XYZ file of C-alpha atoms in Angstrom:
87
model
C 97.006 33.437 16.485
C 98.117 30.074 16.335
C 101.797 29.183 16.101
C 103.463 25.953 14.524
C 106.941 24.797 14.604
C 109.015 21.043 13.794
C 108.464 18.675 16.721
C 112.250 18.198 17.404
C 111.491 14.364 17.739
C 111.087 14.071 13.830
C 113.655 12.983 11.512
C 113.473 14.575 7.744
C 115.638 13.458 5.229
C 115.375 14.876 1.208
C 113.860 12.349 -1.575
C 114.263 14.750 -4.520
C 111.598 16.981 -4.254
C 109.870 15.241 -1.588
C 110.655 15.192 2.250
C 110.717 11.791 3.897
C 109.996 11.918 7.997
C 110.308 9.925 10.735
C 108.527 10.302 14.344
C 111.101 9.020 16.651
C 108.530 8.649 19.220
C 105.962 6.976 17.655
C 107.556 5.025 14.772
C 105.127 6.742 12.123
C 107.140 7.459 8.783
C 105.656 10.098 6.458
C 105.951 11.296 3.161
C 105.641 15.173 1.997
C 105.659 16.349 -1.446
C 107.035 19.360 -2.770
C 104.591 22.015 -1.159
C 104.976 19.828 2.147
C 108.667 20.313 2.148
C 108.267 24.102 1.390
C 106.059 24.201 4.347
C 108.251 21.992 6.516
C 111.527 24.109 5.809
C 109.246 27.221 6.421
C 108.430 25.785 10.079
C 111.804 25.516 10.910
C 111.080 29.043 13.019
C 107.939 29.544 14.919
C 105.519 30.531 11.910
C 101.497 31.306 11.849
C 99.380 30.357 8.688
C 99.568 33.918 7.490
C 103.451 33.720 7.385
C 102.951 30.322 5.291
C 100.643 31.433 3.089
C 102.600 34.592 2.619
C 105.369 32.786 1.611
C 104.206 30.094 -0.779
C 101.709 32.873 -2.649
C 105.734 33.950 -3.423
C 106.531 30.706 -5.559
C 103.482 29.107 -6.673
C 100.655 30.727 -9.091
C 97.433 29.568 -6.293
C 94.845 32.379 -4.980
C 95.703 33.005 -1.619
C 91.762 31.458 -0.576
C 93.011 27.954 -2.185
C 96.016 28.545 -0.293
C 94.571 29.056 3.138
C 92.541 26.189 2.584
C 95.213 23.862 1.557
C 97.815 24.914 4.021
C 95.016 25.003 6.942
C 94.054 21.281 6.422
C 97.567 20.345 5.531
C 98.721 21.889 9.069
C 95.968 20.114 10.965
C 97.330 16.917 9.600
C 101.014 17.138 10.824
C 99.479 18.164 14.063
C 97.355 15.389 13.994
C 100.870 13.144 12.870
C 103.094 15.010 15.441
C 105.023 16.103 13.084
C 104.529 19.426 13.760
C 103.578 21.222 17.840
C 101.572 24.499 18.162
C 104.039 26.846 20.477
């Protein structure tokens, strides 16, 4: 199963509830809301979508299928971004 942790070249810096980023390496500055925060501070150990899920099912009222589905295509984006590296 896949693993996903913080590419260490990315800045993140609080906005209230959202998560401003930088990637050092490319110059690309990024925005997360809320969720995206809760999933960025999650990734700060090696984590798998299960572990994700897992933990937001914990502190928001979403079916776990939503979830999935909403954390898969989120996580496929910050790949895409660098934000985050499979490990």
């Amino acid at each position: 199963m896949k693993r996903y942790k913080q590419n260490s070249v990315v800045l993140a810096a609080s906005m209230g509830d959202e998560l401003g980023m930088l990637n050092q390496m490319t110059g690309m500055y990024f925005v997360l809301d809320s969720i995206g925060n809760d999933v960025w501070n999650i990734l700060s150990v090696k984590s798998n979508i299960h572990e994700i899920v897992d933990t937001l099912l914990g502190e928001y009222d979403v079916t776990k299928e939503r979830c999935e589905h909403d954390i898969a295509i989120l996580l496929d984006d910050m790949i895409e971004k660098n934000i985050i590296i499979e490990v």
